[in-house]
Amino acid sequence: MGLAKTILVAEDDPVTRRFVVSLLEERGYEVLVAEDGEHALELAKSASPDLLVSDLVMPYRDGFEVLRAIRNDAKIAHLPVLILSMRDHEDDIVRGLESGADEYVVKPFNARELVARVKKLLEPRRA
């Protein structure tokens, strides 16, 4: 059995954060938590997670700013990012994907779908 993958969850809403964290921990993932964008960026740099699940609307730095900072930092630019947001307007979704997000899931979300998308992002890339 391999080492558990580590997922960084950046979410300022405590209810959503607890739900996502428990959902991922139940499936054997190690989960780190950031309650704002600044802390999320710090943990992305210092803890080397395997995936970032990030809200868009957060204090200090929004999800777009966090995503931009990650994609512009050669040390963490490879980090897969899944945006999990209530912002369901097509412009937000397109902006998120064009800014470098690997997935964009709109809240409220289906738990099985979120887990499936997380699992897919953590699969080794095939050549």
mmCIF file of N, CA and C in Angstrom:
data_model
loop_
_atom_site.group_PDB
_atom_site.id
_atom_site.type_symbol
_atom_site.label_atom_id
_atom_site.label_comp_id
_atom_site.label_asym_id
_atom_site.label_seq_id
_atom_site.Cartn_x
_atom_site.Cartn_y
_atom_site.Cartn_z
ATOM 1 N N MET A 1 0.838 -1.177 0.000
ATOM 2 C CA MET A 1 0.000 0.000 0.000
ATOM 3 C C MET A 1 0.883 1.240 0.000
ATOM 4 N N GLY A 2 0.556 2.184 -0.896
ATOM 5 C CA GLY A 2 1.360 3.386 -1.016
ATOM 6 C C GLY A 2 1.023 4.416 0.051
ATOM 7 N N LEU A 3 1.796 5.463 0.047
ATOM 8 C CA LEU A 3 1.543 6.540 0.987
ATOM 9 C C LEU A 3 0.281 7.276 0.583
ATOM 10 N N ALA A 4 -0.449 7.774 1.569
ATOM 11 C CA ALA A 4 -1.669 8.520 1.289
ATOM 12 C C ALA A 4 -1.326 9.827 0.590
ATOM 13 N N LYS A 5 -2.136 10.201 -0.352
ATOM 14 C CA LYS A 5 -1.984 11.481 -1.023
ATOM 15 C C LYS A 5 -2.451 12.587 -0.080
ATOM 16 N N THR A 6 -1.823 13.732 -0.207
ATOM 17 C CA THR A 6 -2.169 14.875 0.633
ATOM 18 C C THR A 6 -2.920 15.915 -0.188
ATOM 19 N N ILE A 7 -4.063 16.315 0.328
ATOM 20 C CA ILE A 7 -4.900 17.303 -0.352
ATOM 21 C C ILE A 7 -5.020 18.533 0.541
ATOM 22 N N LEU A 8 -4.760 19.672 -0.039
ATOM 23 C CA LEU A 8 -4.929 20.947 0.652
ATOM 24 C C LEU A 8 -6.305 21.491 0.293
ATOM 25 N N VAL A 9 -7.129 21.712 1.311
ATOM 26 C CA VAL A 9 -8.462 22.268 1.117
ATOM 27 C C VAL A 9 -8.449 23.714 1.593
ATOM 28 N N ALA A 10 -8.700 24.636 0.662
ATOM 29 C CA ALA A 10 -8.766 26.063 0.979
ATOM 30 C C ALA A 10 -10.219 26.495 0.893
ATOM 31 N N GLU A 11 -10.798 26.728 2.041
ATOM 32 C CA GLU A 11 -12.238 27.032 2.109
ATOM 33 C C GLU A 11 -12.488 27.858 3.365
ATOM 34 N N ASP A 12 -13.137 29.007 3.214
ATOM 35 C CA ASP A 12 -13.386 29.850 4.385
ATOM 36 C C ASP A 12 -14.693 29.515 5.097
ATOM 37 N N ASP A 13 -15.605 28.861 4.423
ATOM 38 C CA ASP A 13 -16.876 28.499 5.064
ATOM 39 C C ASP A 13 -16.676 27.235 5.905
ATOM 40 N N PRO A 14 -16.898 27.329 7.230
ATOM 41 C CA PRO A 14 -16.600 26.183 8.096
ATOM 42 C C PRO A 14 -17.450 24.944 7.806
ATOM 43 N N VAL A 15 -18.694 25.136 7.425
ATOM 44 C CA VAL A 15 -19.571 23.980 7.165
ATOM 45 C C VAL A 15 -19.087 23.224 5.923
ATOM 46 N N THR A 16 -18.851 23.967 4.869
ATOM 47 C CA THR A 16 -18.363 23.330 3.636
ATOM 48 C C THR A 16 -16.995 22.704 3.873
ATOM 49 N N ARG A 17 -16.134 23.429 4.595
ATOM 50 C CA ARG A 17 -14.779 22.923 4.863
ATOM 51 C C ARG A 17 -14.837 21.587 5.605
ATOM 52 N N ARG A 18 -15.653 21.525 6.662
ATOM 53 C CA ARG A 18 -15.759 20.276 7.440
ATOM 54 C C ARG A 18 -16.281 19.135 6.568
ATOM 55 N N PHE A 19 -17.252 19.436 5.733
ATOM 56 C CA PHE A 19 -17.828 18.399 4.882
ATOM 57 C C PHE A 19 -16.789 17.873 3.887
ATOM 58 N N VAL A 20 -16.088 18.777 3.225
ATOM 59 C CA VAL A 20 -15.095 18.347 2.231
ATOM 60 C C VAL A 20 -13.959 17.584 2.915
ATOM 61 N N VAL A 21 -13.502 18.082 4.044
ATOM 62 C CA VAL A 21 -12.418 17.409 4.768
ATOM 63 C C VAL A 21 -12.844 15.995 5.183
ATOM 64 N N SER A 22 -14.032 15.852 5.757
ATOM 65 C CA SER A 22 -14.468 14.518 6.193
ATOM 66 C C SER A 22 -14.655 13.596 4.998
ATOM 67 N N LEU A 23 -15.173 14.127 3.909
ATOM 68 C CA LEU A 23 -15.362 13.343 2.686
ATOM 69 C C LEU A 23 -14.023 12.779 2.195
ATOM 70 N N LEU A 24 -13.006 13.605 2.202
ATOM 71 C CA LEU A 24 -11.699 13.174 1.703
ATOM 72 C C LEU A 24 -10.975 12.267 2.702
ATOM 73 N N GLU A 25 -11.078 12.590 3.997
ATOM 74 C CA GLU A 25 -10.425 11.751 5.013
ATOM 75 C C GLU A 25 -11.047 10.349 5.047
ATOM 76 N N GLU A 26 -12.355 10.272 4.841
ATOM 77 C CA GLU A 26 -13.020 8.960 4.826
ATOM 78 C C GLU A 26 -12.480 8.076 3.709
ATOM 79 N N ARG A 27 -11.952 8.701 2.675
ATOM 80 C CA ARG A 27 -11.399 7.934 1.549
ATOM 81 C C ARG A 27 -9.892 7.735 1.663
ATOM 82 N N GLY A 28 -9.334 8.083 2.822
ATOM 83 C CA GLY A 28 -7.938 7.781 3.093
ATOM 84 C C GLY A 28 -6.937 8.855 2.724
ATOM 85 N N TYR A 29 -7.430 10.014 2.317
ATOM 86 C CA TYR A 29 -6.504 11.092 1.991
ATOM 87 C C TYR A 29 -6.082 11.829 3.255
ATOM 88 N N GLU A 30 -4.855 12.326 3.251
ATOM 89 C CA GLU A 30 -4.430 13.246 4.306
ATOM 90 C C GLU A 30 -4.877 14.625 3.852
ATOM 91 N N VAL A 31 -5.435 15.400 4.773
ATOM 92 C CA VAL A 31 -6.005 16.687 4.392
ATOM 93 C C VAL A 31 -5.390 17.808 5.223
ATOM 94 N N LEU A 32 -4.928 18.823 4.527
ATOM 95 C CA LEU A 32 -4.465 20.051 5.150
ATOM 96 C C LEU A 32 -5.549 21.097 4.920
ATOM 97 N N VAL A 33 -5.648 22.046 5.829
ATOM 98 C CA VAL A 33 -6.723 23.028 5.749
ATOM 99 C C VAL A 33 -6.180 24.443 5.805
ATOM 100 N N ALA A 34 -6.717 25.266 4.916
ATOM 101 C CA ALA A 34 -6.453 26.700 4.948
ATOM 102 C C ALA A 34 -7.794 27.416 4.947
ATOM 103 N N GLU A 35 -7.915 28.423 5.797
ATOM 104 C CA GLU A 35 -9.184 29.143 5.898
ATOM 105 C C GLU A 35 -9.200 30.419 5.065
ATOM 106 N N ASP A 36 -8.080 30.718 4.399
ATOM 107 C CA ASP A 36 -8.022 31.892 3.526
ATOM 108 C C ASP A 36 -6.973 31.655 2.440
ATOM 109 N N GLY A 37 -6.992 32.524 1.459
ATOM 110 C CA GLY A 37 -6.109 32.353 0.314
ATOM 111 C C GLY A 37 -4.634 32.509 0.628
ATOM 112 N N GLU A 38 -4.311 33.394 1.532
ATOM 113 C CA GLU A 38 -2.902 33.607 1.891
ATOM 114 C C GLU A 38 -2.324 32.350 2.541
ATOM 115 N N HIS A 39 -3.063 31.778 3.487
ATOM 116 C CA HIS A 39 -2.621 30.555 4.156
ATOM 117 C C HIS A 39 -2.551 29.397 3.166
ATOM 118 N N ALA A 40 -3.487 29.345 2.230
ATOM 119 C CA ALA A 40 -3.477 28.287 1.206
ATOM 120 C C ALA A 40 -2.186 28.358 0.390
ATOM 121 N N LEU A 41 -1.801 29.545 -0.004
ATOM 122 C CA LEU A 41 -0.577 29.694 -0.790
ATOM 123 C C LEU A 41 0.653 29.308 0.034
ATOM 124 N N GLU A 42 0.676 29.702 1.297
ATOM 125 C CA GLU A 42 1.796 29.330 2.176
ATOM 126 C C GLU A 42 1.906 27.813 2.291
ATOM 127 N N LEU A 43 0.777 27.139 2.512
ATOM 128 C CA LEU A 43 0.804 25.675 2.650
ATOM 129 C C LEU A 43 1.139 24.994 1.326
ATOM 130 N N ALA A 44 0.673 25.549 0.225
ATOM 131 C CA ALA A 44 1.004 24.970 -1.088
ATOM 132 C C ALA A 44 2.519 24.979 -1.297
ATOM 133 N N LYS A 45 3.178 26.032 -0.809
ATOM 134 C CA LYS A 45 4.637 26.140 -0.952
ATOM 135 C C LYS A 45 5.387 25.291 0.070
ATOM 136 N N SER A 46 4.901 25.241 1.291
ATOM 137 C CA SER A 46 5.674 24.603 2.363
ATOM 138 C C SER A 46 5.364 23.117 2.567
ATOM 139 N N ALA A 47 4.156 22.684 2.271
ATOM 140 C CA ALA A 47 3.756 21.318 2.612
ATOM 141 C C ALA A 47 3.726 20.367 1.422
ATOM 142 N N SER A 48 3.930 20.877 0.235
ATOM 143 C CA SER A 48 3.959 20.063 -0.989
ATOM 144 C C SER A 48 2.766 19.105 -1.098
ATOM 145 N N PRO A 49 1.552 19.629 -1.073
ATOM 146 C CA PRO A 49 0.392 18.748 -1.239
ATOM 147 C C PRO A 49 0.363 18.176 -2.658
ATOM 148 N N ASP A 50 -0.444 17.130 -2.822
ATOM 149 C CA ASP A 50 -0.593 16.509 -4.143
ATOM 150 C C ASP A 50 -1.711 17.156 -4.949
ATOM 151 N N LEU A 51 -2.576 17.908 -4.276
ATOM 152 C CA LEU A 51 -3.729 18.535 -4.939
ATOM 153 C C LEU A 51 -4.218 19.684 -4.065
ATOM 154 N N LEU A 52 -4.696 20.730 -4.711
ATOM 155 C CA LEU A 52 -5.354 21.832 -4.007
ATOM 156 C C LEU A 52 -6.814 21.871 -4.432
ATOM 157 N N VAL A 53 -7.718 21.826 -3.451
ATOM 158 C CA VAL A 53 -9.140 22.050 -3.680
ATOM 159 C C VAL A 53 -9.424 23.423 -3.098
ATOM 160 N N SER A 54 -9.773 24.378 -3.967
ATOM 161 C CA SER A 54 -9.836 25.765 -3.523
ATOM 162 C C SER A 54 -11.155 26.435 -3.854
ATOM 163 N N ASP A 55 -11.662 27.146 -2.878
ATOM 164 C CA ASP A 55 -12.790 28.039 -3.088
ATOM 165 C C ASP A 55 -12.288 29.243 -3.879
ATOM 166 N N LEU A 56 -13.185 30.010 -4.450
ATOM 167 C CA LEU A 56 -12.779 31.248 -5.128
ATOM 168 C C LEU A 56 -12.882 32.452 -4.218
ATOM 169 N N VAL A 57 -13.948 32.523 -3.436
ATOM 170 C CA VAL A 57 -14.176 33.691 -2.590
ATOM 171 C C VAL A 57 -13.641 33.385 -1.196
ATOM 172 N N MET A 58 -12.472 33.976 -0.901
ATOM 173 C CA MET A 58 -11.822 33.759 0.394
ATOM 174 C C MET A 58 -11.177 35.072 0.839
ATOM 175 N N PRO A 59 -10.940 35.226 2.138
ATOM 176 C CA PRO A 59 -10.259 36.417 2.620
ATOM 177 C C PRO A 59 -8.806 36.473 2.163
ATOM 178 N N TYR A 60 -8.275 37.668 2.124
ATOM 179 C CA TYR A 60 -6.865 38.003 1.850
ATOM 180 C C TYR A 60 -6.443 37.774 0.400
ATOM 181 N N ARG A 61 -6.662 36.603 -0.130
ATOM 182 C CA ARG A 61 -6.405 36.327 -1.546
ATOM 183 C C ARG A 61 -7.543 35.459 -2.040
ATOM 184 N N ASP A 62 -8.141 35.856 -3.164
ATOM 185 C CA ASP A 62 -9.211 34.991 -3.669
ATOM 186 C C ASP A 62 -8.599 33.820 -4.434
ATOM 187 N N GLY A 63 -9.454 32.891 -4.832
ATOM 188 C CA GLY A 63 -8.971 31.683 -5.498
ATOM 189 C C GLY A 63 -8.240 31.960 -6.798
ATOM 190 N N PHE A 64 -8.677 32.990 -7.530
ATOM 191 C CA PHE A 64 -7.981 33.344 -8.765
ATOM 192 C C PHE A 64 -6.556 33.818 -8.474
ATOM 193 N N GLU A 65 -6.393 34.612 -7.422
ATOM 194 C CA GLU A 65 -5.059 35.099 -7.052
ATOM 195 C C GLU A 65 -4.162 33.945 -6.610
ATOM 196 N N VAL A 66 -4.726 33.020 -5.850
ATOM 197 C CA VAL A 66 -3.958 31.851 -5.404
ATOM 198 C C VAL A 66 -3.532 31.022 -6.621
ATOM 199 N N LEU A 67 -4.465 30.789 -7.512
ATOM 200 C CA LEU A 67 -4.174 30.006 -8.714
ATOM 201 C C LEU A 67 -3.091 30.682 -9.554
ATOM 202 N N ARG A 68 -3.208 31.976 -9.747
ATOM 203 C CA ARG A 68 -2.214 32.720 -10.524
ATOM 204 C C ARG A 68 -0.828 32.610 -9.864
ATOM 205 N N ALA A 69 -0.773 32.771 -8.551
ATOM 206 C CA ALA A 69 0.505 32.693 -7.833
ATOM 207 C C ALA A 69 1.122 31.303 -7.966
ATOM 208 N N ILE A 70 0.294 30.280 -7.897
ATOM 209 C CA ILE A 70 0.793 28.901 -8.036
ATOM 210 C C ILE A 70 1.343 28.675 -9.437
ATOM 211 N N ARG A 71 0.600 29.081 -10.438
ATOM 212 C CA ARG A 71 1.041 28.841 -11.825
ATOM 213 C C ARG A 71 2.281 29.651 -12.179
ATOM 214 N N ASN A 72 2.546 30.736 -11.462
ATOM 215 C CA ASN A 72 3.729 31.559 -11.730
ATOM 216 C C ASN A 72 4.922 31.205 -10.848
ATOM 217 N N ASP A 73 4.801 30.182 -10.029
ATOM 218 C CA ASP A 73 5.892 29.758 -9.153
ATOM 219 C C ASP A 73 6.399 28.403 -9.655
ATOM 220 N N ALA A 74 7.588 28.389 -10.205
ATOM 221 C CA ALA A 74 8.126 27.170 -10.834
ATOM 222 C C ALA A 74 8.153 25.974 -9.884
ATOM 223 N N LYS A 75 8.302 26.217 -8.584
ATOM 224 C CA LYS A 75 8.385 25.113 -7.622
ATOM 225 C C LYS A 75 7.044 24.412 -7.406
ATOM 226 N N ILE A 76 5.933 25.112 -7.609
ATOM 227 C CA ILE A 76 4.622 24.509 -7.350
ATOM 228 C C ILE A 76 3.672 24.615 -8.541
ATOM 229 N N ALA A 77 4.168 25.073 -9.663
ATOM 230 C CA ALA A 77 3.313 25.273 -10.851
ATOM 231 C C ALA A 77 2.644 23.982 -11.314
ATOM 232 N N HIS A 78 3.234 22.842 -10.995
ATOM 233 C CA HIS A 78 2.697 21.545 -11.405
ATOM 234 C C HIS A 78 1.492 21.097 -10.566
ATOM 235 N N LEU A 79 1.236 21.750 -9.439
ATOM 236 C CA LEU A 79 0.203 21.329 -8.490
ATOM 237 C C LEU A 79 -1.182 21.338 -9.152
ATOM 238 N N PRO A 80 -1.857 20.189 -9.196
ATOM 239 C CA PRO A 80 -3.224 20.195 -9.729
ATOM 240 C C PRO A 80 -4.140 21.015 -8.821
ATOM 241 N N VAL A 81 -5.039 21.763 -9.449
ATOM 242 C CA VAL A 81 -5.957 22.617 -8.695
ATOM 243 C C VAL A 81 -7.391 22.341 -9.152
ATOM 244 N N LEU A 82 -8.233 22.065 -8.180
ATOM 245 C CA LEU A 82 -9.668 21.911 -8.419
ATOM 246 C C LEU A 82 -10.369 23.085 -7.750
ATOM 247 N N ILE A 83 -11.054 23.897 -8.550
ATOM 248 C CA ILE A 83 -11.828 25.004 -7.999
ATOM 249 C C ILE A 83 -13.191 24.464 -7.570
ATOM 250 N N LEU A 84 -13.589 24.808 -6.341
ATOM 251 C CA LEU A 84 -14.879 24.400 -5.793
ATOM 252 C C LEU A 84 -15.581 25.680 -5.362
ATOM 253 N N SER A 85 -16.557 26.132 -6.165
ATOM 254 C CA SER A 85 -17.099 27.467 -5.929
ATOM 255 C C SER A 85 -18.595 27.550 -6.146
ATOM 256 N N MET A 86 -19.204 28.496 -5.450
ATOM 257 C CA MET A 86 -20.623 28.797 -5.687
ATOM 258 C C MET A 86 -20.793 29.635 -6.944
ATOM 259 N N ARG A 87 -19.711 30.224 -7.409
ATOM 260 C CA ARG A 87 -19.778 31.087 -8.602
ATOM 261 C C ARG A 87 -19.975 30.180 -9.815
ATOM 262 N N ASP A 88 -21.203 30.185 -10.317
ATOM 263 C CA ASP A 88 -21.559 29.256 -11.389
ATOM 264 C C ASP A 88 -21.742 29.936 -12.743
ATOM 265 N N HIS A 89 -21.368 31.202 -12.812
ATOM 266 C CA HIS A 89 -21.494 31.899 -14.084
ATOM 267 C C HIS A 89 -20.441 31.370 -15.055
ATOM 268 N N GLU A 90 -20.844 31.245 -16.300
ATOM 269 C CA GLU A 90 -19.929 30.731 -17.328
ATOM 270 C C GLU A 90 -18.611 31.498 -17.358
ATOM 271 N N ASP A 91 -18.658 32.821 -17.174
ATOM 272 C CA ASP A 91 -17.427 33.623 -17.196
ATOM 273 C C ASP A 91 -16.465 33.191 -16.087
ATOM 274 N N ASP A 92 -16.999 32.884 -14.896
ATOM 275 C CA ASP A 92 -16.135 32.446 -13.790
ATOM 276 C C ASP A 92 -15.519 31.081 -14.083
ATOM 277 N N ILE A 93 -16.335 30.184 -14.618
ATOM 278 C CA ILE A 93 -15.834 28.836 -14.923
ATOM 279 C C ILE A 93 -14.748 28.899 -15.998
ATOM 280 N N VAL A 94 -15.012 29.641 -17.053
ATOM 281 C CA VAL A 94 -14.021 29.772 -18.132
ATOM 282 C C VAL A 94 -12.760 30.467 -17.611
ATOM 283 N N ARG A 95 -12.937 31.530 -16.823
ATOM 284 C CA ARG A 95 -11.777 32.228 -16.262
ATOM 285 C C ARG A 95 -10.942 31.297 -15.388
ATOM 286 N N GLY A 96 -11.624 30.475 -14.585
ATOM 287 C CA GLY A 96 -10.907 29.532 -13.726
ATOM 288 C C GLY A 96 -10.104 28.524 -14.536
ATOM 289 N N LEU A 97 -10.734 27.961 -15.542
ATOM 290 C CA LEU A 97 -10.039 26.958 -16.361
ATOM 291 C C LEU A 97 -8.923 27.604 -17.185
ATOM 292 N N GLU A 98 -9.177 28.800 -17.720
ATOM 293 C CA GLU A 98 -8.135 29.480 -18.506
ATOM 294 C C GLU A 98 -7.002 29.994 -17.631
ATOM 295 N N SER A 99 -7.268 30.159 -16.335
ATOM 296 C CA SER A 99 -6.218 30.592 -15.410
ATOM 297 C C SER A 99 -5.354 29.430 -14.937
ATOM 298 N N GLY A 100 -5.733 28.218 -15.335
ATOM 299 C CA GLY A 100 -4.891 27.080 -14.988
ATOM 300 C C GLY A 100 -5.509 26.052 -14.072
ATOM 301 N N ALA A 101 -6.779 26.221 -13.707
ATOM 302 C CA ALA A 101 -7.427 25.191 -12.894
ATOM 303 C C ALA A 101 -7.588 23.926 -13.736
ATOM 304 N N ASP A 102 -7.428 22.790 -13.088
ATOM 305 C CA ASP A 102 -7.572 21.507 -13.787
ATOM 306 C C ASP A 102 -9.026 21.039 -13.796
ATOM 307 N N GLU A 103 -9.789 21.473 -12.809
ATOM 308 C CA GLU A 103 -11.206 21.130 -12.704
ATOM 309 C C GLU A 103 -11.924 22.308 -12.079
ATOM 310 N N TYR A 104 -13.221 22.394 -12.343
ATOM 311 C CA TYR A 104 -14.061 23.431 -11.743
ATOM 312 C C TYR A 104 -15.379 22.766 -11.375
ATOM 313 N N VAL A 105 -15.685 22.726 -10.094
ATOM 314 C CA VAL A 105 -16.910 22.105 -9.608
ATOM 315 C C VAL A 105 -17.738 23.185 -8.912
ATOM 316 N N VAL A 106 -19.016 23.257 -9.265
ATOM 317 C CA VAL A 106 -19.912 24.277 -8.720
ATOM 318 C C VAL A 106 -20.641 23.730 -7.494
ATOM 319 N N LYS A 107 -20.721 24.553 -6.443
ATOM 320 C CA LYS A 107 -21.491 24.239 -5.230
ATOM 321 C C LYS A 107 -22.948 24.607 -5.477
ATOM 322 N N PRO A 108 -23.904 23.923 -4.958
ATOM 323 C CA PRO A 108 -23.741 22.674 -4.226
ATOM 324 C C PRO A 108 -23.302 21.566 -5.176
ATOM 325 N N PHE A 109 -22.518 20.670 -4.646
ATOM 326 C CA PHE A 109 -21.915 19.650 -5.493
ATOM 327 C C PHE A 109 -22.348 18.258 -5.040
ATOM 328 N N ASN A 110 -22.199 17.330 -5.940
ATOM 329 C CA ASN A 110 -22.466 15.933 -5.638
ATOM 330 C C ASN A 110 -21.186 15.340 -5.057
ATOM 331 N N ALA A 111 -21.275 14.756 -3.863
ATOM 332 C CA ALA A 111 -20.093 14.242 -3.176
ATOM 333 C C ALA A 111 -19.368 13.175 -3.996
ATOM 334 N N ARG A 112 -20.111 12.284 -4.606
ATOM 335 C CA ARG A 112 -19.469 11.223 -5.409
ATOM 336 C C ARG A 112 -18.728 11.824 -6.597
ATOM 337 N N GLU A 113 -19.321 12.835 -7.216
ATOM 338 C CA GLU A 113 -18.659 13.474 -8.354
ATOM 339 C C GLU A 113 -17.383 14.173 -7.907
ATOM 340 N N LEU A 114 -17.430 14.864 -6.780
ATOM 341 C CA LEU A 114 -16.227 15.547 -6.295
ATOM 342 C C LEU A 114 -15.115 14.535 -6.030
ATOM 343 N N VAL A 115 -15.446 13.449 -5.340
ATOM 344 C CA VAL A 115 -14.443 12.424 -5.042
ATOM 345 C C VAL A 115 -13.881 11.822 -6.333
ATOM 346 N N ALA A 116 -14.741 11.580 -7.309
ATOM 347 C CA ALA A 116 -14.273 11.020 -8.587
ATOM 348 C C ALA A 116 -13.319 11.986 -9.291
ATOM 349 N N ARG A 117 -13.634 13.269 -9.251
ATOM 350 C CA ARG A 117 -12.756 14.252 -9.901
ATOM 351 C C ARG A 117 -11.421 14.374 -9.158
ATOM 352 N N VAL A 118 -11.479 14.324 -7.833
ATOM 353 C CA VAL A 118 -10.247 14.354 -7.038
ATOM 354 C C VAL A 118 -9.380 13.140 -7.380
ATOM 355 N N LYS A 119 -10.010 11.973 -7.376
ATOM 356 C CA LYS A 119 -9.281 10.736 -7.671
ATOM 357 C C LYS A 119 -8.631 10.809 -9.049
ATOM 358 N N LYS A 120 -9.360 11.303 -10.026
ATOM 359 C CA LYS A 120 -8.825 11.400 -11.384
ATOM 360 C C LYS A 120 -7.624 12.354 -11.450
ATOM 361 N N LEU A 121 -7.699 13.458 -10.730
ATOM 362 C CA LEU A 121 -6.580 14.412 -10.740
ATOM 363 C C LEU A 121 -5.339 13.839 -10.056
ATOM 364 N N LEU A 122 -5.547 12.882 -9.158
ATOM 365 C CA LEU A 122 -4.403 12.306 -8.435
ATOM 366 C C LEU A 122 -3.824 11.072 -9.115
ATOM 367 N N GLU A 123 -4.499 10.592 -10.164
ATOM 368 C CA GLU A 123 -3.966 9.434 -10.882
ATOM 369 C C GLU A 123 -2.678 9.810 -11.591
ATOM 370 N N PRO A 124 -1.761 8.859 -11.650
ATOM 371 C CA PRO A 124 -0.537 9.136 -12.408
ATOM 372 C C PRO A 124 -0.884 9.394 -13.872
ATOM 373 N N ARG A 125 -0.197 10.343 -14.448
ATOM 374 C CA ARG A 125 -0.413 10.661 -15.865
ATOM 375 C C ARG A 125 0.161 9.551 -16.727
ATOM 376 N N ARG A 126 -0.602 9.185 -17.733
ATOM 377 C CA ARG A 126 -0.129 8.165 -18.673
ATOM 378 C C ARG A 126 0.589 8.852 -19.819
ATOM 379 N N ALA A 127 1.627 8.202 -20.312
ATOM 380 C CA ALA A 127 2.397 8.774 -21.423
ATOM 381 C C ALA A 127 1.695 8.569 -22.739
#
